[in-house]
Short mmCIF file of C-alpha atoms and ligand atoms in Angstrom, two decimals:
data_model
loop_
_atom_site.label_atom_id
_atom_site.label_comp_id
_atom_site.label_asym_id
_atom_site.label_seq_id
_atom_site.Cartn_x
_atom_site.Cartn_y
_atom_site.Cartn_z
CA MET A 1 83.81 54.68 54.42
CA SER A 2 86.96 55.88 53.92
CA LYS A 3 87.86 59.31 52.84
CA ILE A 4 89.81 60.27 50.03
CA PHE A 5 90.93 63.21 51.63
CA VAL A 6 91.99 61.72 54.81
CA ASP A 7 93.85 59.16 52.85
CA ALA A 8 95.62 61.64 50.87
CA CYS A 9 96.55 63.71 53.55
CA LEU A 10 98.17 60.43 55.47
CA GLY A 11 100.22 59.88 52.03
CA LYS A 12 98.06 56.64 51.25
CA GLU A 13 97.61 56.05 47.36
CA THR A 14 94.14 57.44 46.25
CA PRO A 15 91.91 57.02 43.21
CA TYR A 16 92.51 60.71 42.29
CA THR A 17 94.10 63.70 43.68
CA PRO A 18 91.37 65.62 45.97
CA VAL A 19 90.88 69.30 46.02
CA TRP A 20 89.62 71.91 48.00
CA MET A 21 90.00 75.92 48.15
CA MET A 22 91.25 77.95 50.82
CA ARG A 23 88.35 80.22 51.81
CA GLN A 24 85.76 78.25 49.70
CA ALA A 25 83.07 79.47 51.76
CA GLY A 26 82.62 82.94 51.20
CA ARG A 27 81.45 85.89 49.45
CA TYR A 28 82.19 84.69 45.89
CA LEU A 29 78.83 82.69 46.12
CA PRO A 30 75.71 84.31 46.03
CA GLU A 31 74.51 81.67 48.46
CA TYR A 32 76.91 82.76 51.10
CA MET A 33 75.68 86.41 50.59
CA ALA A 34 72.20 85.39 51.09
CA VAL A 35 72.86 83.39 54.63
CA ARG A 36 75.01 86.47 55.71
CA ALA A 37 72.38 88.73 54.96
CA GLU A 38 70.16 86.76 57.37
CA ALA A 39 72.60 86.60 60.04
CA GLY A 40 73.17 90.47 59.81
CA ASN A 41 76.69 90.31 59.74
CA PHE A 42 80.05 88.23 59.60
CA LEU A 43 80.38 87.68 63.39
CA ASN A 44 76.79 86.84 63.79
CA LEU A 45 77.25 84.03 61.18
CA CYS A 46 79.84 82.82 63.03
CA HIS A 47 77.92 82.54 66.17
CA ALA A 48 75.10 80.83 64.84
CA PRO A 49 75.72 77.10 64.37
CA GLU A 50 72.97 76.31 62.01
CA LYS A 51 73.89 79.25 59.59
CA ALA A 52 77.57 78.47 59.87
CA CYS A 53 76.97 74.74 59.03
CA GLU A 54 74.74 75.70 56.04
CA VAL A 55 77.55 78.14 54.38
CA THR A 56 80.39 75.37 55.18
CA LEU A 57 78.19 72.90 53.24
CA GLN A 58 77.67 75.34 50.10
CA PRO A 59 81.39 74.64 48.39
CA VAL A 60 80.74 71.01 48.82
CA ASP A 61 77.40 71.05 47.06
CA ILE A 62 78.01 74.04 44.46
CA VAL A 63 81.75 73.49 43.62
CA GLY A 64 82.21 69.74 44.42
CA VAL A 65 85.20 69.85 46.78
CA ASP A 66 86.18 66.84 48.38
CA ALA A 67 86.49 68.42 51.74
CA ALA A 68 84.26 71.20 53.73
CA ILE A 69 86.24 73.54 55.91
CA LEU A 70 84.41 74.95 58.97
CA PHE A 71 82.97 78.43 58.54
CA SER A 72 84.32 80.41 61.25
CA ASP A 73 87.22 82.81 61.81
CA ILE A 74 90.79 82.61 63.23
CA LEU A 75 89.96 85.54 65.35
CA VAL A 76 87.25 84.15 67.37
CA ILE A 77 90.08 82.88 69.62
CA PRO A 78 91.45 86.29 70.95
CA ASP A 79 87.47 87.45 71.00
CA GLU A 80 86.84 84.68 73.38
CA MET A 81 90.09 85.51 75.53
CA GLY A 82 88.17 88.75 76.11
CA MET A 83 89.75 91.35 73.17
CA ASP A 84 86.88 93.28 71.59
CA LEU A 85 86.54 92.09 67.76
CA SER A 86 84.54 93.61 65.28
CA PHE A 87 84.43 93.48 61.64
CA VAL A 88 84.36 97.15 59.80
CA LYS A 89 82.56 96.94 56.32
CA GLY A 90 85.69 97.32 53.79
CA GLU A 91 88.37 97.41 56.32
CA GLY A 92 88.36 93.67 57.97
CA PRO A 93 89.02 92.79 61.35
CA LYS A 94 89.63 95.45 64.38
CA PHE A 95 90.41 95.08 67.87
CA SER A 96 89.49 98.19 69.87
CA ASP A 97 92.11 97.23 72.64
CA PRO A 98 95.29 95.80 71.28
CA LEU A 99 98.03 94.38 73.62
CA GLU A 100 100.93 96.80 74.71
CA THR A 101 102.04 95.36 78.11
CA GLN A 102 101.74 92.24 80.24
CA ALA A 103 99.08 93.88 82.30
CA ASP A 104 96.81 93.82 78.86
CA LEU A 105 97.87 90.18 78.49
CA ASP A 106 97.21 89.07 81.69
CA ARG A 107 93.81 90.48 81.74
CA LEU A 108 92.83 88.19 78.77
CA ILE A 109 91.39 84.54 79.68
CA GLY A 110 93.73 81.71 79.09
CA GLY A 111 93.70 77.86 78.73
CA GLU A 112 90.56 75.81 79.39
CA GLU A 113 88.32 78.60 79.97
CA ALA A 114 88.82 80.32 76.82
CA ALA A 115 88.57 77.10 74.84
CA SER A 116 85.34 76.30 76.74
CA LYS A 117 83.76 79.47 75.41
CA LEU A 118 83.84 78.53 71.74
CA THR A 119 80.94 76.24 71.96
CA TYR A 120 79.77 77.68 68.89
CA VAL A 121 82.30 76.17 66.85
CA TYR A 122 81.78 72.80 68.88
CA ASP A 123 78.14 72.87 67.86
CA THR A 124 78.47 73.98 64.24
CA ILE A 125 80.95 70.71 63.73
CA LYS A 126 78.25 68.66 65.17
CA LEU A 127 75.81 69.87 63.14
CA ILE A 128 78.04 69.89 60.10
CA LYS A 129 79.03 66.15 60.82
CA GLU A 130 75.23 65.17 60.58
CA GLN A 131 75.04 66.68 57.40
CA LEU A 132 78.32 65.83 55.10
CA ALA A 133 78.21 63.13 53.06
CA GLU A 134 80.15 60.19 54.47
CA ASP A 135 83.04 60.16 51.76
CA LYS A 136 83.89 63.95 52.42
CA ALA A 137 86.15 65.11 54.93
CA LEU A 138 85.76 68.25 57.57
CA ILE A 139 88.84 70.25 57.86
CA GLY A 140 88.80 72.39 61.59
CA PHE A 141 91.18 75.18 61.79
CA THR A 142 93.23 77.80 63.80
CA GLY A 143 95.38 80.88 62.95
CA ALA A 144 99.13 80.22 64.10
CA PRO A 145 99.99 81.88 67.28
CA TRP A 146 101.94 84.30 65.32
CA THR A 147 99.29 85.23 62.92
CA LEU A 148 97.00 85.54 65.74
CA ALA A 149 99.29 87.96 67.93
CA THR A 150 99.72 90.06 64.93
CA TYR A 151 95.89 91.32 65.24
CA MET A 152 96.03 91.17 68.78
CA ILE A 153 99.11 93.60 68.93
CA GLU A 154 98.57 95.56 65.99
CA GLY A 155 94.47 95.96 66.54
CA GLN A 156 93.81 95.20 62.78
CA GLY A 157 95.51 94.01 59.49
CA THR A 158 99.32 95.59 58.87
CA LYS A 159 101.16 96.12 55.79
CA THR A 160 104.49 96.83 57.96
CA TYR A 161 103.97 94.70 61.06
CA ASN A 162 105.75 97.93 62.89
CA ILE A 163 104.05 97.61 66.21
CA CYS A 164 104.61 93.67 66.66
CA LYS A 165 108.19 93.86 65.12
CA LYS A 166 108.88 96.69 67.52
CA MET A 167 107.98 94.17 70.36
CA MET A 168 109.91 91.43 68.73
CA TYR A 169 113.23 93.18 68.77
CA SER A 170 112.73 95.45 71.92
CA ASN A 171 110.50 93.49 74.37
CA PRO A 172 110.83 89.62 73.15
CA GLU A 173 109.96 88.49 76.36
CA LEU A 174 106.54 90.12 76.20
CA LEU A 175 105.67 88.53 72.75
CA HIS A 176 106.53 85.08 73.61
CA ASN A 177 104.37 85.59 76.75
CA ILE A 178 101.53 86.39 74.22
CA LEU A 179 102.42 83.67 72.06
CA ALA A 180 102.81 80.89 74.94
CA LYS A 181 99.25 81.99 76.23
CA VAL A 182 97.79 81.97 72.60
CA THR A 183 99.27 78.54 72.27
CA GLU A 184 97.49 76.98 75.25
CA VAL A 185 94.14 78.26 74.36
CA VAL A 186 94.77 76.81 70.62
CA LYS A 187 95.80 73.25 72.09
CA LEU A 188 92.65 72.93 73.71
CA TYR A 189 90.69 74.61 71.13
CA MET A 190 91.76 72.02 68.25
CA GLU A 191 91.64 69.43 70.65
CA LYS A 192 87.67 70.08 71.08
CA GLN A 193 87.38 70.61 67.60
CA ILE A 194 88.64 67.05 67.02
CA GLU A 195 86.15 65.76 70.16
CA ALA A 196 83.27 67.67 68.27
CA GLY A 197 84.02 65.72 64.89
CA ILE A 198 86.64 67.40 62.74
CA ASP A 199 88.80 64.72 60.35
CA VAL A 200 91.57 67.34 59.63
CA VAL A 201 93.40 70.01 61.02
CA GLN A 202 94.76 73.16 59.24
CA ILE A 203 96.98 75.65 60.77
CA PHE A 204 97.23 79.06 59.19
CA ASP A 205 100.31 81.06 59.33
CA SER A 206 99.24 83.48 57.13
CA TRP A 207 101.40 86.15 58.13
CA ALA A 208 104.71 84.15 58.41
CA SER A 209 106.61 86.24 55.70
CA ALA A 210 106.49 89.23 58.11
CA ILE A 211 109.21 87.43 60.13
CA GLU A 212 112.98 87.50 58.89
CA PRO A 213 114.24 84.26 58.41
CA GLY A 214 116.47 83.65 61.30
CA LYS A 215 113.71 84.57 63.74
CA TYR A 216 110.97 82.28 62.28
CA ASP A 217 111.61 79.14 63.97
CA GLU A 218 111.94 81.33 67.69
CA PHE A 219 108.55 83.47 66.89
CA SER A 220 106.30 81.15 64.95
CA TRP A 221 107.31 77.70 64.02
CA LYS A 222 108.16 76.12 67.13
CA TYR A 223 104.93 77.11 68.64
CA MET A 224 103.02 75.54 65.81
CA VAL A 225 105.35 72.04 66.72
CA GLU A 226 104.24 72.06 70.16
CA ILE A 227 100.40 72.56 69.03
CA ALA A 228 100.93 69.41 66.72
CA ASP A 229 102.89 67.57 69.09
CA TYR A 230 100.25 67.87 71.94
CA LEU A 231 97.52 66.56 69.29
CA LYS A 232 99.53 63.96 67.57
CA SER A 233 100.10 62.58 71.18
CA LYS A 234 96.23 62.58 71.67
CA TYR A 235 95.16 61.86 68.12
CA PRO A 236 97.88 60.35 66.32
CA ASP A 237 95.46 59.48 63.29
CA THR A 238 94.13 63.07 62.76
CA PRO A 239 96.15 64.55 59.87
CA ILE A 240 97.47 67.88 60.41
CA ILE A 241 98.05 70.29 57.61
CA MET A 242 100.59 73.35 58.06
CA PHE A 243 100.00 76.49 55.66
CA PRO A 244 102.93 79.11 56.37
CA LYS A 245 102.38 81.92 53.80
CA GLY A 246 105.35 83.32 51.80
CA ILE A 247 108.62 81.55 53.13
CA PRO A 248 110.41 79.90 50.37
CA ALA A 249 113.53 81.05 51.97
CA PHE A 250 113.07 78.64 55.00
CA ILE A 251 111.86 75.96 52.67
CA GLU A 252 115.35 75.88 51.19
CA GLY A 253 117.02 76.26 54.40
CA GLY A 254 115.42 72.93 55.42
CA LEU A 255 112.58 73.96 57.88
CA VAL A 256 111.20 70.44 58.10
CA TYR A 257 110.99 69.36 61.57
CA GLY A 258 107.62 68.76 63.33
CA ASN A 259 104.77 66.50 63.43
CA PHE A 260 102.97 67.45 60.50
CA ASP A 261 101.38 65.46 57.62
CA VAL A 262 100.84 67.87 54.97
CA PHE A 263 102.56 71.10 54.16
CA GLY A 264 100.42 74.08 52.53
CA VAL A 265 102.55 75.17 49.87
CA ASP A 266 101.81 78.90 49.06
CA TRP A 267 101.72 80.39 45.42
CA GLY A 268 104.89 81.99 45.66
CA THR A 269 106.86 78.94 46.10
CA PRO A 270 107.49 76.63 43.14
CA MET A 271 106.11 73.59 43.35
CA ALA A 272 109.36 71.68 42.34
CA MET A 273 111.09 73.46 45.03
CA ALA A 274 108.52 72.58 47.74
CA LYS A 275 108.70 68.71 46.28
CA GLU A 276 112.59 68.85 46.31
CA HIS A 277 112.73 69.94 49.94
CA LEU A 278 109.58 68.97 51.64
CA GLY A 279 108.37 66.10 49.65
CA ASP A 280 109.66 63.11 51.31
CA LYS A 281 108.86 64.30 54.65
CA TYR A 282 105.24 65.75 53.74
CA VAL A 283 102.39 65.38 51.61
CA LEU A 284 102.17 68.78 49.60
CA GLN A 285 98.93 70.86 49.25
CA GLY A 286 98.61 73.57 46.66
CA ASN A 287 99.42 75.71 44.97
CA MET A 288 97.81 77.68 42.08
CA GLU A 289 97.78 81.53 42.50
CA PRO A 290 94.19 82.33 43.25
CA CYS A 291 94.30 85.07 40.30
CA ARG A 292 94.30 82.41 37.82
CA LEU A 293 90.70 81.73 38.77
CA TYR A 294 89.88 84.96 36.69
CA SER A 295 90.65 82.89 33.55
CA LYS A 296 89.46 79.22 32.74
CA GLU A 297 92.66 79.17 30.47
CA ALA A 298 95.12 80.33 32.95
CA THR A 299 93.56 77.71 35.32
CA THR A 300 93.85 74.66 33.26
CA ALA A 301 97.49 75.73 32.31
CA CYS A 302 98.52 76.06 36.01
CA VAL A 303 96.47 72.67 37.02
CA GLU A 304 98.13 70.84 34.18
CA ALA A 305 101.53 72.22 35.35
CA ILE A 306 100.97 71.26 39.07
CA GLN A 307 100.16 67.79 38.25
CA ASP A 308 103.16 67.43 36.14
CA VAL A 309 105.37 68.22 38.85
CA MET A 310 103.54 66.16 41.41
CA GLY A 311 102.40 63.19 39.29
CA GLY A 312 99.28 62.48 41.59
CA LYS A 313 101.66 61.19 44.52
CA ARG A 314 101.57 62.58 47.76
CA HIS A 315 99.53 65.68 46.65
CA ILE A 316 96.43 67.69 47.49
CA PHE A 317 95.26 70.08 45.10
CA ASN A 318 94.32 73.64 46.55
CA LEU A 319 94.86 77.19 45.57
CA GLY A 320 98.45 78.79 47.04
CA HIS A 321 95.97 81.27 49.36
CA GLY A 322 92.27 82.11 49.67
CA ILE A 323 89.75 82.73 46.66
CA LEU A 324 88.99 86.35 46.04
CA PRO A 325 85.35 87.66 46.45
CA ASP A 326 85.07 88.73 42.64
CA VAL A 327 85.80 85.22 41.10
CA PRO A 328 83.08 84.08 39.00
CA VAL A 329 81.54 80.75 40.59
CA GLU A 330 81.81 78.78 37.27
CA ASN A 331 85.63 79.30 37.22
CA ALA A 332 85.89 77.92 40.89
CA LYS A 333 84.03 74.91 39.46
CA HIS A 334 86.39 74.71 36.52
CA PHE A 335 89.33 74.49 38.64
CA VAL A 336 87.58 71.44 40.68
CA SER A 337 86.83 69.81 37.72
CA GLU A 338 90.08 70.43 36.21
CA CYS A 339 91.90 68.67 38.82
CA GLN A 340 89.77 65.94 38.89
CA ARG A 341 90.33 65.42 35.35
CA VAL A 342 93.98 65.55 35.17
CA SER A 343 94.18 63.11 38.21
CA GLY A 344 91.84 60.88 36.61
CA LYS A 345 88.80 60.87 38.55
CA LYS A 346 86.13 58.66 36.76
O1 CP3 B 401 86.04 78.91 53.90
C1 CP3 B 401 86.82 79.09 54.69
O2 CP3 B 401 88.07 79.05 54.53
C2 CP3 B 401 86.52 78.89 55.99
C3 CP3 B 401 86.20 80.14 56.81
C4 CP3 B 401 87.42 80.95 56.94
C5 CP3 B 401 87.11 82.44 56.97
N1 CP3 B 401 88.27 83.22 57.80
C6 CP3 B 401 86.04 83.13 56.77
C7 CP3 B 401 86.02 84.56 56.66
C8 CP3 B 401 88.63 80.75 57.27
C9 CP3 B 401 89.47 79.39 57.30
C10 CP3 B 401 89.43 81.83 57.69
C11 CP3 B 401 90.95 82.09 58.55
C12 CP3 B 401 91.23 83.14 58.36
N2 CP3 B 401 90.96 84.67 58.87
C13 CP3 B 401 92.61 83.82 57.97
C14 CP3 B 401 93.59 82.82 57.55
C15 CP3 B 401 93.49 82.63 56.33
C16 CP3 B 401 93.86 83.43 55.32
O3 CP3 B 401 93.25 83.66 54.08
O4 CP3 B 401 95.47 83.49 55.19
C17 CP3 B 401 92.83 85.23 58.47
C18 CP3 B 401 93.94 85.81 58.23
C19 CP3 B 401 91.88 85.69 59.03
C20 CP3 B 401 91.16 87.02 59.32
C21 CP3 B 401 90.24 87.57 58.41
N3 CP3 B 401 88.85 87.47 58.52
C22 CP3 B 401 90.36 88.97 57.93
C23 CP3 B 401 91.91 89.64 57.39
C24 CP3 B 401 89.17 89.12 57.56
C25 CP3 B 401 88.98 90.17 56.17
C26 CP3 B 401 89.23 89.69 54.94
C27 CP3 B 401 87.95 89.69 54.02
O5 CP3 B 401 87.91 88.80 53.20
O6 CP3 B 401 87.42 90.58 54.09
C28 CP3 B 401 87.92 88.03 57.82
C29 CP3 B 401 86.84 88.18 57.66
C30 CP3 B 401 86.36 86.63 56.92
N4 CP3 B 401 86.66 85.46 57.27
C31 CP3 B 401 85.34 86.63 55.69
C32 CP3 B 401 85.13 85.29 55.77
C33 CP3 B 401 84.15 84.62 54.76
C34 CP3 B 401 84.78 87.67 54.84
C35 CP3 B 401 83.87 88.28 55.75
C36 CP3 B 401 82.67 88.79 55.30
O7 CP3 B 401 82.60 89.79 54.80
O8 CP3 B 401 81.49 87.91 54.79
#
């Protein structure tokens, strides 16, 4: 049975425009909070395939999206490379041992050895595939090497990125060594996710906008192109979605090379601009501002406006970044049903 989401990623005509939401499995769902409470904490939940499978499937059942996204986190990669990850309540992710020197990097496990430690992710994927309806797709994901490196170097989320940017301008060789080592793990990690059963790959470059336009290719994009080339050489039929957050300046500059199928448009980039510069090369995904979900009227107006621009062609509906924890579930359902209404789902 063909999956409408996979067909849309590959640019094929579909009976309506598929929809999913970044961060769709999460705290806005009371059902998620219940399973997380059972697991004890967020990382335990990532490490428990049955529970991770259950929360992956929740938004498909409750909100009606066309694709599930694997429940995990981008930071399990550096965690399994040997860094000490924890999630501090109210503060987000923390590494107690951020990378400062080449010796710190050399201590980390790389390549096949690191990718092989993520067995709980592959086990989760296999369980999901047993339970997911045949017409729905499963999206696997990774963080972009740059986005992962920001956490590995800063030790936590940051507003200024000053520590990793200090490295970018004063010791670029070390930053490239970090990015190259992470890239090797990501390639094998995504290959193993595909082997375990994911239908589509999404690469999150959530902190793309922290890099000045002239340096973006060197420190982020080219590594993602390398990952895509590797995966496409082995799995040409598995679509790859690239989501670089906050880079309208690069889009206008024509950053369009790379073996990706879908370009995830963030909410700060006008869809018409993305269509003009990228629409011939990529299927476009996006891009409602996630805070519009607080109002049903604001949601409907935006969904209609996006439909007017894209016309149901070479498009996947999504938010322009992740859904926030205090959005009413009813409003998320409204978003999904409005996307289906305007694109003609019977
Ligand atoms: O539904 C899904 O999208 C699947 C699961 C998923 C999570 N994280 C679960 C999660 C995915 C795809 C991610 C990706 C991720 N993780 C990104 C890239 C996506 C983006 O939004 O830009 C980033 C930057 C991270 C790192 C991370 N993980 C942060 C900064 C945080 C804390 C922020 C927050 O929302 O509290 C996390 C924790 C996290 N990852 C949660 C979830 C559901 C919240 C944990 C909890 O309290 O239950």
